[in-house]
Short mmCIF file of C-alpha atoms and ligand atoms in Angstrom, two decimals:
data_model
loop_
_atom_site.label_atom_id
_atom_site.label_comp_id
_atom_site.label_asym_id
_atom_site.label_seq_id
_atom_site.Cartn_x
_atom_site.Cartn_y
_atom_site.Cartn_z
CA MET A 286 48.81 -10.97 9.03
CA GLY A 287 46.08 -9.76 6.71
CA ILE A 288 43.59 -12.28 8.10
CA THR A 289 44.51 -11.53 11.71
CA VAL A 290 44.29 -7.78 11.28
CA GLY A 291 41.01 -8.14 9.34
CA VAL A 292 39.46 -10.23 12.12
CA LEU A 293 40.73 -7.87 14.84
CA LEU A 294 39.84 -4.56 13.22
CA GLN A 295 36.62 -5.70 11.53
CA GLU A 296 34.97 -2.76 9.69
CA LYS A 297 37.77 -0.50 10.86
CA ALA A 298 40.12 -2.41 8.54
CA ILE A 299 38.77 -0.06 5.89
CA ILE A 300 41.55 2.37 6.83
CA LEU A 301 43.91 0.04 4.97
CA LYS A 302 41.87 0.28 1.78
CA PRO A 303 44.01 3.01 0.15
CA LEU A 304 47.07 0.75 0.37
CA ALA A 305 45.14 -2.06 -1.30
CA GLU A 306 43.85 0.32 -3.96
CA ILE A 307 47.32 1.61 -4.78
CA PHE A 308 48.64 -1.91 -5.31
CA ILE A 309 45.75 -3.11 -7.41
CA ARG A 310 45.65 0.02 -9.57
CA LEU A 311 49.39 -0.15 -10.22
CA LEU A 312 49.04 -3.74 -11.38
CA ASN A 313 46.08 -2.92 -13.59
CA MET A 314 47.92 0.05 -15.02
CA ILE A 315 50.55 -2.10 -16.71
CA ILE A 316 48.44 -5.03 -17.89
CA ILE A 317 47.64 -3.93 -21.44
CA PRO A 318 51.18 -2.76 -22.23
CA ILE A 319 52.50 -5.99 -20.72
CA ILE A 320 50.25 -8.18 -22.87
CA PHE A 321 51.12 -6.23 -26.00
CA ALA A 322 54.88 -6.08 -25.43
CA THR A 323 55.48 -9.55 -24.00
CA LEU A 324 53.34 -11.35 -26.51
CA ILE A 325 55.08 -9.67 -29.45
CA VAL A 326 58.51 -10.38 -27.96
CA GLY A 327 57.38 -13.97 -27.38
CA ILE A 328 56.09 -14.51 -30.89
CA THR A 329 59.01 -12.86 -32.63
CA SER A 330 61.54 -14.78 -30.55
CA LEU A 331 59.92 -18.03 -31.72
CA GLY A 332 61.27 -17.27 -35.17
CA ASN A 333 58.94 -18.82 -37.67
CA ILE A 334 55.35 -19.86 -37.97
CA LYS A 335 56.28 -23.53 -37.55
CA THR A 336 57.69 -23.00 -34.06
CA LEU A 337 54.69 -20.85 -33.20
CA GLY A 338 52.40 -23.65 -34.35
CA ARG A 339 54.35 -26.23 -32.34
CA LEU A 340 54.35 -24.18 -29.15
CA GLY A 341 50.74 -23.15 -29.69
CA SER A 342 49.45 -26.68 -30.10
CA LYS A 343 51.40 -27.96 -27.07
CA THR A 344 50.01 -25.08 -25.03
CA PHE A 345 46.41 -25.76 -26.03
CA ILE A 346 46.70 -29.51 -25.40
CA TYR A 347 48.08 -28.74 -21.94
CA TYR A 348 45.24 -26.27 -21.20
CA ILE A 349 42.51 -28.71 -22.20
CA ILE A 350 43.92 -31.78 -20.42
CA THR A 351 44.52 -29.97 -17.14
CA SER A 352 41.09 -28.31 -17.21
CA LEU A 353 39.52 -31.70 -17.81
CA ILE A 354 41.36 -33.21 -14.84
CA ALA A 355 40.20 -30.28 -12.70
CA VAL A 356 36.57 -30.76 -13.73
CA ILE A 357 36.70 -34.49 -12.97
CA ILE A 358 38.04 -33.73 -9.48
CA GLY A 359 35.27 -31.17 -8.94
CA LEU A 360 32.51 -33.52 -10.03
CA THR A 361 33.84 -36.37 -7.91
CA ILE A 362 34.08 -34.27 -4.76
CA ILE A 363 30.64 -32.67 -5.17
CA ASN A 364 29.05 -36.08 -5.68
CA LEU A 365 30.82 -37.38 -2.58
CA PHE A 366 30.08 -34.44 -0.25
CA ASN A 367 26.58 -33.68 -1.51
CA PRO A 368 26.61 -30.20 0.06
CA GLY A 369 23.45 -29.08 -1.74
CA LYS A 370 21.24 -31.57 0.05
CA ASN A 371 20.65 -29.67 3.26
CA ALA A 372 21.96 -26.28 2.26
CA ASP A 373 20.45 -23.26 3.93
CA LEU A 374 19.43 -21.28 0.89
CA ILE A 375 19.03 -17.55 0.63
CA ILE A 376 17.94 -16.73 -2.89
CA ASP A 377 18.73 -13.27 -4.09
CA GLN A 378 16.17 -12.75 -6.86
CA SER A 379 17.44 -9.31 -7.78
CA ILE A 380 20.63 -10.82 -9.15
CA ILE A 381 18.77 -12.34 -12.08
CA ASP A 382 17.90 -8.92 -13.52
CA THR A 383 21.51 -7.86 -13.37
CA LEU A 384 22.89 -10.89 -15.20
CA PRO A 385 24.32 -10.03 -18.60
CA ASN A 386 23.13 -11.81 -21.69
CA THR A 387 25.51 -14.68 -22.25
CA LYS A 388 23.77 -16.30 -25.17
CA MET A 389 26.64 -17.67 -27.23
CA ASN A 390 26.39 -17.93 -30.96
CA LEU A 391 28.86 -17.65 -33.77
CA THR A 392 28.31 -13.92 -34.22
CA THR A 393 28.89 -13.05 -30.56
CA ILE A 394 31.98 -15.25 -30.47
CA ILE A 395 33.39 -13.52 -33.57
CA GLU A 396 32.58 -10.13 -32.03
CA GLN A 397 34.42 -11.14 -28.85
CA ILE A 398 37.52 -12.26 -30.68
CA ILE A 399 38.02 -9.95 -33.67
CA PRO A 400 38.07 -6.28 -32.71
CA LYS A 401 36.49 -3.82 -35.10
CA ASN A 402 38.75 -1.21 -33.65
CA PHE A 403 41.93 -2.13 -31.80
CA PHE A 404 41.90 1.02 -29.70
CA LYS A 405 38.31 0.41 -28.64
CA ALA A 406 39.37 -3.08 -27.54
CA ILE A 407 42.05 -1.44 -25.42
CA VAL A 408 39.66 1.08 -23.88
CA GLU A 409 37.12 -1.65 -23.15
CA GLU A 410 39.87 -3.90 -21.83
CA ASN A 411 38.79 -6.76 -24.05
CA MET A 412 41.78 -9.04 -23.54
CA VAL A 413 40.83 -11.66 -26.12
CA SER A 414 40.61 -9.03 -28.86
CA ILE A 415 43.86 -7.44 -27.74
CA ILE A 416 45.59 -10.82 -27.86
CA PHE A 417 44.10 -11.57 -31.27
CA PHE A 418 45.45 -8.36 -32.78
CA THR A 419 48.81 -8.70 -31.03
CA ILE A 420 49.37 -12.22 -32.38
CA PHE A 421 48.77 -10.90 -35.89
CA PHE A 422 51.10 -8.01 -35.27
CA GLY A 423 53.86 -10.31 -33.99
CA MET A 424 53.46 -12.71 -36.90
CA ALA A 425 53.65 -9.87 -39.42
CA LEU A 426 56.83 -8.55 -37.76
CA ASN A 427 58.32 -12.02 -38.05
CA TYR A 428 57.36 -12.25 -41.66
CA LEU A 429 58.80 -8.86 -42.57
CA GLY A 430 62.18 -9.53 -41.00
CA LYS A 431 64.52 -6.61 -41.67
CA ALA A 432 61.80 -4.21 -42.75
CA GLY A 433 60.06 -4.56 -39.37
CA LYS A 434 63.24 -4.32 -37.32
CA PRO A 435 62.78 -0.73 -36.05
CA ILE A 436 59.39 -1.62 -34.61
CA LEU A 437 60.72 -4.84 -33.14
CA ASP A 438 63.55 -2.96 -31.45
CA PHE A 439 61.01 -0.52 -30.08
CA VAL A 440 58.79 -3.30 -28.70
CA ASN A 441 61.80 -5.06 -27.16
CA ALA A 442 62.76 -1.85 -25.42
CA LEU A 443 59.14 -1.31 -24.37
CA ASN A 444 59.14 -4.80 -22.88
CA GLU A 445 62.22 -3.99 -20.82
CA VAL A 446 60.60 -0.79 -19.58
CA ILE A 447 57.42 -2.61 -18.53
CA LEU A 448 59.39 -5.32 -16.76
CA LYS A 449 61.31 -2.67 -14.84
CA ILE A 450 58.05 -1.01 -13.75
CA THR A 451 56.74 -4.44 -12.71
CA GLU A 452 59.83 -4.99 -10.60
CA TRP A 453 59.19 -1.70 -8.80
CA ILE A 454 55.52 -2.49 -8.24
CA MET A 455 56.50 -5.90 -6.89
CA THR A 456 58.34 -4.33 -3.99
CA LEU A 457 54.91 -3.21 -2.80
CA ALA A 458 53.39 -6.68 -3.13
CA PRO A 459 53.64 -7.81 0.50
CA ILE A 460 52.00 -4.60 1.74
CA GLY A 461 49.41 -4.68 -1.04
CA VAL A 462 48.45 -8.30 -0.40
CA PHE A 463 48.27 -7.66 3.35
CA ALA A 464 46.01 -4.63 2.91
CA LEU A 465 43.76 -6.39 0.41
CA ILE A 466 43.17 -9.38 2.65
CA ALA A 467 42.72 -7.34 5.82
CA THR A 468 40.10 -5.03 4.25
CA LEU A 469 38.31 -7.95 2.64
CA ILE A 470 38.02 -9.93 5.86
CA GLY A 471 37.09 -6.80 7.79
CA GLU A 472 34.34 -5.84 5.33
CA MET A 473 32.88 -9.27 4.91
CA GLY A 474 32.98 -10.65 8.40
CA LEU A 475 33.44 -14.39 8.53
CA GLY A 476 29.86 -14.94 9.72
CA THR A 477 28.33 -14.48 6.28
CA LEU A 478 30.07 -17.62 5.15
CA ARG A 479 28.42 -20.00 7.61
CA PRO A 480 25.25 -21.14 5.77
CA LEU A 481 27.21 -22.43 2.82
CA ALA A 482 30.10 -23.81 4.85
CA ILE A 483 29.92 -27.40 3.57
CA TYR A 484 29.67 -26.24 -0.01
CA MET A 485 32.67 -23.97 0.44
CA LEU A 486 34.59 -26.70 2.13
CA SER A 487 33.96 -29.12 -0.75
CA VAL A 488 35.11 -26.52 -3.28
CA ILE A 489 38.22 -25.78 -1.23
CA VAL A 490 39.01 -29.50 -0.88
CA ALA A 491 38.66 -30.03 -4.65
CA LEU A 492 40.77 -26.96 -5.47
CA SER A 493 43.41 -28.09 -2.97
CA ILE A 494 43.59 -31.53 -4.59
CA HIS A 495 44.26 -29.88 -7.92
CA LEU A 496 46.76 -27.39 -6.51
CA LEU A 497 48.60 -29.63 -4.07
CA ILE A 498 48.46 -33.02 -5.79
CA ILE A 499 47.78 -32.76 -9.53
CA ILE A 500 49.92 -29.68 -10.30
CA PRO A 501 52.91 -31.03 -8.30
CA ILE A 502 52.63 -34.39 -10.14
CA ILE A 503 52.60 -32.62 -13.51
CA LEU A 504 55.50 -30.40 -12.45
CA TYR A 505 57.54 -33.33 -11.20
CA PHE A 506 57.00 -35.71 -14.09
CA PHE A 507 56.51 -33.41 -17.06
CA GLY A 508 58.31 -30.24 -15.98
CA LYS A 509 61.12 -32.04 -14.11
CA TYR A 510 60.84 -29.27 -11.53
CA SER A 511 60.61 -29.67 -7.77
CA PRO A 512 57.07 -28.86 -6.55
CA LYS A 513 58.51 -27.55 -3.28
CA LYS A 514 60.74 -25.11 -5.11
CA PHE A 515 57.76 -24.15 -7.25
CA PHE A 516 55.63 -23.13 -4.28
CA VAL A 517 58.49 -21.14 -2.76
CA ASN A 518 59.59 -19.41 -5.97
CA PHE A 519 56.13 -18.80 -7.29
CA PHE A 520 54.67 -17.66 -3.98
CA PRO A 521 54.54 -13.93 -4.85
CA ALA A 522 52.24 -14.69 -7.78
CA LEU A 523 50.06 -17.10 -5.78
CA ALA A 524 49.63 -14.53 -3.00
CA THR A 525 48.81 -11.82 -5.53
CA ALA A 526 46.27 -14.05 -7.26
CA PHE A 527 44.66 -14.93 -3.93
CA SER A 528 44.33 -11.35 -2.85
CA THR A 529 43.43 -9.67 -6.15
CA ASP A 530 40.97 -12.27 -7.46
CA SER A 531 42.24 -11.73 -10.96
CA SER A 532 44.58 -13.77 -13.18
CA ILE A 533 45.00 -10.77 -15.45
CA ALA A 534 45.95 -8.39 -12.63
CA THR A 535 48.42 -11.04 -11.46
CA LEU A 536 49.99 -11.42 -14.90
CA PRO A 537 52.92 -9.05 -14.30
CA VAL A 538 53.81 -10.94 -11.11
CA THR A 539 53.36 -14.31 -12.84
CA ILE A 540 55.83 -13.34 -15.57
CA GLU A 541 58.30 -11.83 -13.12
CA SER A 542 58.25 -14.88 -10.79
CA LEU A 543 58.54 -17.38 -13.65
CA GLU A 544 61.48 -15.61 -15.26
CA LYS A 545 63.40 -14.24 -12.28
CA ASN A 546 62.77 -16.92 -9.65
CA ILE A 547 62.30 -20.08 -11.68
CA GLY A 548 64.34 -19.26 -14.77
CA VAL A 549 61.80 -19.97 -17.51
CA SER A 550 62.83 -18.16 -20.69
CA ASN A 551 61.12 -15.01 -21.77
CA LYS A 552 60.35 -16.79 -25.04
CA VAL A 553 58.04 -19.25 -23.28
CA THR A 554 56.56 -17.07 -20.53
CA SER A 555 55.77 -14.26 -22.90
CA PHE A 556 53.66 -16.59 -24.98
CA VAL A 557 52.17 -19.05 -22.46
CA ALA A 558 51.49 -16.71 -19.52
CA PRO A 559 49.33 -14.01 -21.19
CA LEU A 560 47.33 -16.63 -23.07
CA GLY A 561 46.97 -18.70 -19.93
CA ALA A 562 45.75 -15.73 -17.88
CA THR A 563 42.90 -15.20 -20.33
CA ILE A 564 41.90 -18.71 -21.34
CA ASN A 565 43.43 -21.36 -19.09
CA MET A 566 41.47 -21.57 -15.86
CA ASP A 567 41.58 -24.94 -14.13
CA GLY A 568 40.17 -23.53 -10.91
CA THR A 569 37.27 -21.84 -12.68
CA ALA A 570 36.42 -24.96 -14.72
CA LEU A 571 36.44 -27.05 -11.54
CA TYR A 572 34.37 -24.44 -9.72
CA GLU A 573 31.72 -24.07 -12.40
CA ALA A 574 31.15 -27.82 -12.60
CA MET A 575 30.80 -28.00 -8.81
CA ALA A 576 28.56 -24.94 -8.62
CA ALA A 577 26.19 -26.33 -11.26
CA LEU A 578 25.89 -29.64 -9.45
CA PHE A 579 25.42 -27.89 -6.13
CA ILE A 580 22.52 -25.90 -7.58
CA ALA A 581 21.01 -29.11 -8.95
CA GLN A 582 21.33 -30.74 -5.52
CA ALA A 583 19.86 -27.71 -3.76
CA TYR A 584 16.82 -27.70 -6.06
CA ASN A 585 16.53 -31.47 -5.83
CA ILE A 586 17.11 -31.98 -9.53
CA GLN A 587 18.73 -35.26 -10.48
CA LEU A 588 21.26 -34.94 -13.27
CA THR A 589 21.91 -38.02 -15.39
CA LEU A 590 25.42 -39.09 -16.26
CA THR A 591 25.06 -37.61 -19.75
CA GLU A 592 23.93 -34.33 -18.21
CA GLN A 593 26.95 -34.37 -15.89
CA LEU A 594 29.12 -34.89 -18.95
CA ILE A 595 27.50 -31.86 -20.55
CA VAL A 596 28.23 -29.94 -17.35
CA ALA A 597 31.88 -31.03 -17.56
CA LEU A 598 32.29 -29.92 -21.17
CA THR A 599 30.42 -26.65 -20.84
CA ALA A 600 32.35 -25.87 -17.64
CA ILE A 601 35.59 -26.11 -19.61
CA LEU A 602 34.15 -23.88 -22.35
CA ALA A 603 32.79 -21.43 -19.81
CA SER A 604 36.17 -21.25 -18.08
CA ILE A 605 37.83 -20.47 -21.41
CA GLY A 606 35.22 -17.76 -21.98
CA ALA A 607 35.64 -16.26 -18.51
CA ALA A 608 37.85 -13.17 -18.41
CA GLY A 609 40.64 -13.22 -15.83
CA ILE A 610 38.87 -10.69 -13.64
CA PRO A 611 37.01 -10.97 -10.32
CA SER A 612 33.76 -12.98 -10.41
CA ALA A 613 33.99 -13.66 -14.15
CA GLY A 614 33.45 -17.35 -13.45
CA LEU A 615 30.17 -16.69 -11.70
CA ILE A 616 28.88 -14.93 -14.81
CA THR A 617 29.91 -17.60 -17.31
CA LEU A 618 28.31 -20.16 -15.00
CA ILE A 619 25.10 -19.13 -16.75
CA ILE A 620 26.32 -21.03 -19.83
CA VAL A 621 26.67 -24.25 -17.82
CA LEU A 622 23.31 -23.83 -16.08
CA GLN A 623 21.52 -23.14 -19.35
CA ALA A 624 23.09 -26.18 -21.03
CA VAL A 625 21.37 -28.55 -18.59
CA ASN A 626 18.31 -26.39 -17.82
CA LEU A 627 19.16 -25.57 -14.22
CA PRO A 628 17.51 -22.51 -12.59
CA LEU A 629 19.61 -19.38 -13.06
CA GLU A 630 18.38 -18.08 -9.70
CA GLY A 631 20.86 -20.54 -8.23
CA ILE A 632 23.57 -18.00 -8.94
CA GLY A 633 21.92 -15.73 -6.37
CA ILE A 634 22.62 -18.36 -3.71
CA LEU A 635 26.29 -18.52 -4.53
CA LEU A 636 26.83 -14.79 -4.66
CA ALA A 637 27.34 -14.36 -0.93
CA VAL A 638 30.37 -16.60 -0.84
CA ASP A 639 31.73 -16.00 -4.28
CA ARG A 640 34.48 -13.61 -3.27
CA VAL A 641 36.25 -16.11 -1.06
CA LEU A 642 35.90 -18.97 -3.52
CA ASP A 643 37.03 -16.70 -6.33
CA MET A 644 40.24 -16.01 -4.43
CA CYS A 645 40.88 -19.73 -4.13
CA ARG A 646 40.05 -20.59 -7.74
CA THR A 647 42.11 -17.68 -9.08
CA THR A 648 45.13 -19.01 -7.15
CA VAL A 649 44.64 -22.39 -8.84
CA ASN A 650 44.17 -20.70 -12.24
CA VAL A 651 47.46 -18.85 -11.92
CA ALA A 652 49.31 -21.93 -10.60
CA GLY A 653 48.01 -23.83 -13.65
CA ASP A 654 49.36 -21.18 -16.02
CA ALA A 655 52.77 -21.29 -14.36
CA CYS A 656 52.87 -25.08 -14.35
CA GLY A 657 52.05 -24.97 -18.08
CA SER A 658 54.89 -22.54 -18.75
CA ILE A 659 57.35 -24.80 -16.90
CA VAL A 660 56.18 -27.96 -18.69
CA ILE A 661 56.32 -26.32 -22.11
CA ALA A 662 59.72 -24.77 -21.39
CA LYS A 663 61.00 -28.23 -20.43
CA MET A 664 59.63 -29.70 -23.66
CA GLU A 665 61.53 -26.97 -25.49
CA GLY A 666 64.70 -28.22 -23.79
CA GLU A 667 65.12 -25.40 -21.26
CA ARG A 668 66.99 -25.64 -17.95
CA PHE A 669 65.74 -23.92 -14.80
CA LYS A 670 67.43 -22.23 -11.86
N1 LIG B 18 38.69 -14.47 -10.98
C1 LIG B 18 39.09 -15.55 -11.83
C2 LIG B 18 40.43 -15.26 -12.49
O1 LIG B 18 40.76 -14.13 -12.69
C3 LIG B 18 38.07 -15.88 -12.86
C4 LIG B 18 36.85 -16.43 -12.17
O2 LIG B 18 36.01 -15.65 -11.73
O3 LIG B 18 36.75 -17.65 -12.02
O4 LIG B 18 41.15 -16.14 -12.82
#
């Protein structure tokens, strides 16, 4: 309905913007409390540091393997379709001046991860720092046992409160998603997408392979969960991811759908989902590898196999570094381009179509996080609905 209304109303679809704004602001409003409360509940329900280590290592292995599969799919498809060859390029030079400095060194990485001031991290919405502090907090509560109990009871209650608010916000989801898509299509007009159509198509094909073939295979064999049921039960989160462009904004819906509709325990979702929303991005890894190769093709630069391997590895790193917010992947693409000396101006070409592709890759990112939660819950011996 969103697409139809967007196409019909065109610019007039803007009248629906307030509805979209209300939905997206409500979601954003509860993200930081949700990360703080769920992650602490998750960590403390794991019991001891050994279980945390076990769950943590399984989670990271899952993240890396699935991102690698995604990147391989992306590279294969882009080499097959070759969309950069005859692309109609419009280079937006001004974008280069606006690009942030993404030079990565040990100091900047430490600054990103360890907050100097926890409250500043909250105000600046630095999710990685918030998660870092929260993990410490949860571990200390575990360690203290009885002495920390009043705080633990408080956080458990806080978690219940946040989940209740999420449930209320979720009743607005269909209207919110509808309004978001209608205004987006109306504003953008489908015509702007034409010059890069083949490129977009290749990205969409690659993302679809990951979403509709790889994730179902993993779910079926490793999660012992029906892919069909997954797409039905997890649909609210997929639709929210598609329309909001943000894994983090979708997090409340991801947790709610996993627990209420699929039956994954709070113990697993509260650990795997918030981490996944910030660092596990299959869609983004796939996209960045494809975008880098597309730019190389468009500038007629041949990349050797070793260089393509560097693209694959840096794309995974860049996807880990990307925040779960709109267009984050386009920014961390700089890391991939720099690694193999591709022109940064290339990003200007991709800007025009980024919004649509971001919607698609965010959907894959969120599906990957959910699939991970199901697989890990299964490994922990859980049964689903
Ligand atoms: N928007 C994506 C997400 O939130 C990140 C990206 O830009 O690739 O998952």
